[in-house]
Amino acid sequence: MVSDTAKRQYDELQAEYLPGESDRGPERELIGEVGSSRQFRIYVDCYLHGLNSRVHRLPIEEAAAYVRKRNRVGKAVLKFAPSLWKRLFK
């Protein structure tokens, strides 16, 4: 069973990607087992644009914040570009 928190964190991550960026989906790593109950840590392998375009393996709880920080300039350009186009060619 996946926690609601992990689902929310994954949804937040999806909203932070620039066009063409993605991940393979959540992956899990067993970190503890008590009786029949298991506890997993959830990771994502993020494929991001830019100079450092390697795969970033991040814990789900840190992934959205990292991608948001890394993509802040790209998102600003994407928001600004349509308004610039309208100003120049209207």
mmCIF file of C-alpha atoms in Angstrom:
data_model
loop_
_atom_site.group_PDB
_atom_site.id
_atom_site.type_symbol
_atom_site.label_atom_id
_atom_site.label_comp_id
_atom_site.label_asym_id
_atom_site.label_seq_id
_atom_site.Cartn_x
_atom_site.Cartn_y
_atom_site.Cartn_z
ATOM 1 C CA MET A 1 0.000 0.000 0.000
ATOM 2 C CA VAL A 2 1.363 3.434 -0.949
ATOM 3 C CA SER A 3 0.833 6.307 1.461
ATOM 4 C CA ASP A 4 -1.213 9.334 0.461
ATOM 5 C CA THR A 5 1.818 11.484 1.256
ATOM 6 C CA ALA A 6 3.968 9.637 -1.283
ATOM 7 C CA LYS A 7 1.236 9.955 -3.925
ATOM 8 C CA ARG A 8 0.947 13.698 -3.264
ATOM 9 C CA GLN A 9 4.733 14.127 -3.427
ATOM 10 C CA TYR A 10 4.863 12.292 -6.762
ATOM 11 C CA ASP A 11 2.063 14.489 -8.156
ATOM 12 C CA GLU A 12 3.953 17.612 -7.022
ATOM 13 C CA LEU A 13 7.056 16.345 -8.820
ATOM 14 C CA GLN A 14 5.140 15.857 -12.067
ATOM 15 C CA ALA A 15 3.994 19.501 -11.945
ATOM 16 C CA GLU A 16 7.606 20.751 -11.671
ATOM 17 C CA TYR A 17 8.948 19.179 -14.856
ATOM 18 C CA LEU A 18 9.687 21.230 -17.950
ATOM 19 C CA PRO A 19 8.354 19.902 -21.278
ATOM 20 C CA GLY A 20 10.342 16.829 -22.277
ATOM 21 C CA GLU A 21 11.506 15.997 -18.751
ATOM 22 C CA SER A 22 10.265 12.865 -17.015
ATOM 23 C CA ASP A 23 11.004 9.942 -14.746
ATOM 24 C CA ARG A 24 10.542 6.183 -15.011
ATOM 25 C CA GLY A 25 8.032 6.185 -12.209
ATOM 26 C CA PRO A 26 8.542 5.552 -8.521
ATOM 27 C CA GLU A 27 10.903 2.783 -7.424
ATOM 28 C CA ARG A 28 11.091 1.335 -3.953
ATOM 29 C CA GLU A 29 13.880 0.099 -1.713
ATOM 30 C CA LEU A 30 13.225 -2.064 1.310
ATOM 31 C CA ILE A 31 14.479 -0.324 4.459
ATOM 32 C CA GLY A 32 12.808 -2.346 7.193
ATOM 33 C CA GLU A 33 10.731 -5.400 7.949
ATOM 34 C CA VAL A 34 8.805 -6.243 11.111
ATOM 35 C CA GLY A 35 6.862 -9.480 10.949
ATOM 36 C CA SER A 36 4.730 -9.366 7.832
ATOM 37 C CA SER A 37 4.967 -5.564 7.553
ATOM 38 C CA ARG A 38 7.597 -3.992 5.304
ATOM 39 C CA GLN A 39 8.720 -0.396 5.040
ATOM 40 C CA PHE A 40 10.078 1.016 1.789
ATOM 41 C CA ARG A 41 11.834 4.223 0.768
ATOM 42 C CA ILE A 42 10.540 5.534 -2.561
ATOM 43 C CA TYR A 43 12.914 6.970 -5.175
ATOM 44 C CA VAL A 44 12.547 8.446 -8.639
ATOM 45 C CA ASP A 45 15.118 8.653 -11.437
ATOM 46 C CA CYS A 46 14.547 12.111 -12.934
ATOM 47 C CA TYR A 47 15.663 12.910 -16.482
ATOM 48 C CA LEU A 48 16.237 16.675 -16.602
ATOM 49 C CA HIS A 49 17.430 19.148 -19.258
ATOM 50 C CA GLY A 50 20.431 21.413 -18.994
ATOM 51 C CA LEU A 51 24.179 21.302 -18.716
ATOM 52 C CA ASN A 52 24.028 18.674 -16.006
ATOM 53 C CA SER A 53 21.506 16.458 -17.802
ATOM 54 C CA ARG A 54 22.425 13.182 -16.151
ATOM 55 C CA VAL A 55 19.840 11.036 -14.374
ATOM 56 C CA HIS A 56 19.149 12.302 -10.869
ATOM 57 C CA ARG A 57 18.142 9.551 -8.405
ATOM 58 C CA LEU A 58 16.207 11.314 -5.657
ATOM 59 C CA PRO A 59 14.066 10.299 -2.683
ATOM 60 C CA ILE A 60 10.441 11.177 -3.432
ATOM 61 C CA GLU A 61 10.259 13.549 -0.451
ATOM 62 C CA GLU A 62 13.111 15.682 -1.893
ATOM 63 C CA ALA A 63 12.468 15.329 -5.623
ATOM 64 C CA ALA A 64 9.855 18.062 -6.196
ATOM 65 C CA ALA A 65 11.851 20.691 -4.281
ATOM 66 C CA TYR A 66 15.047 19.818 -6.174
ATOM 67 C CA VAL A 67 13.375 19.914 -9.605
ATOM 68 C CA ARG A 68 11.509 23.138 -8.719
ATOM 69 C CA LYS A 69 14.767 24.852 -7.739
ATOM 70 C CA ARG A 70 16.654 23.543 -10.767
ATOM 71 C CA ASN A 71 13.898 24.501 -13.246
ATOM 72 C CA ARG A 72 12.985 27.942 -11.862
ATOM 73 C CA VAL A 73 14.751 29.797 -14.708
ATOM 74 C CA GLY A 74 13.332 27.494 -17.371
ATOM 75 C CA LYS A 75 9.798 27.937 -16.060
ATOM 76 C CA ALA A 76 10.224 31.725 -16.000
ATOM 77 C CA VAL A 77 11.390 31.692 -19.629
ATOM 78 C CA LEU A 78 8.441 29.520 -20.666
ATOM 79 C CA LYS A 79 6.027 31.936 -18.980
ATOM 80 C CA PHE A 80 7.740 35.007 -20.434
ATOM 81 C CA ALA A 81 8.177 33.739 -24.016
ATOM 82 C CA PRO A 82 4.463 33.752 -24.989
ATOM 83 C CA SER A 83 3.958 37.258 -23.619
ATOM 84 C CA LEU A 84 7.058 38.495 -25.487
ATOM 85 C CA TRP A 85 5.767 36.933 -28.702
ATOM 86 C CA LYS A 86 2.422 38.691 -28.270
ATOM 87 C CA ARG A 87 4.110 42.057 -27.570
ATOM 88 C CA LEU A 88 6.373 41.864 -30.596
ATOM 89 C CA PHE A 89 3.896 40.577 -33.164
ATOM 90 C CA LYS A 90 0.548 41.975 -32.139
#
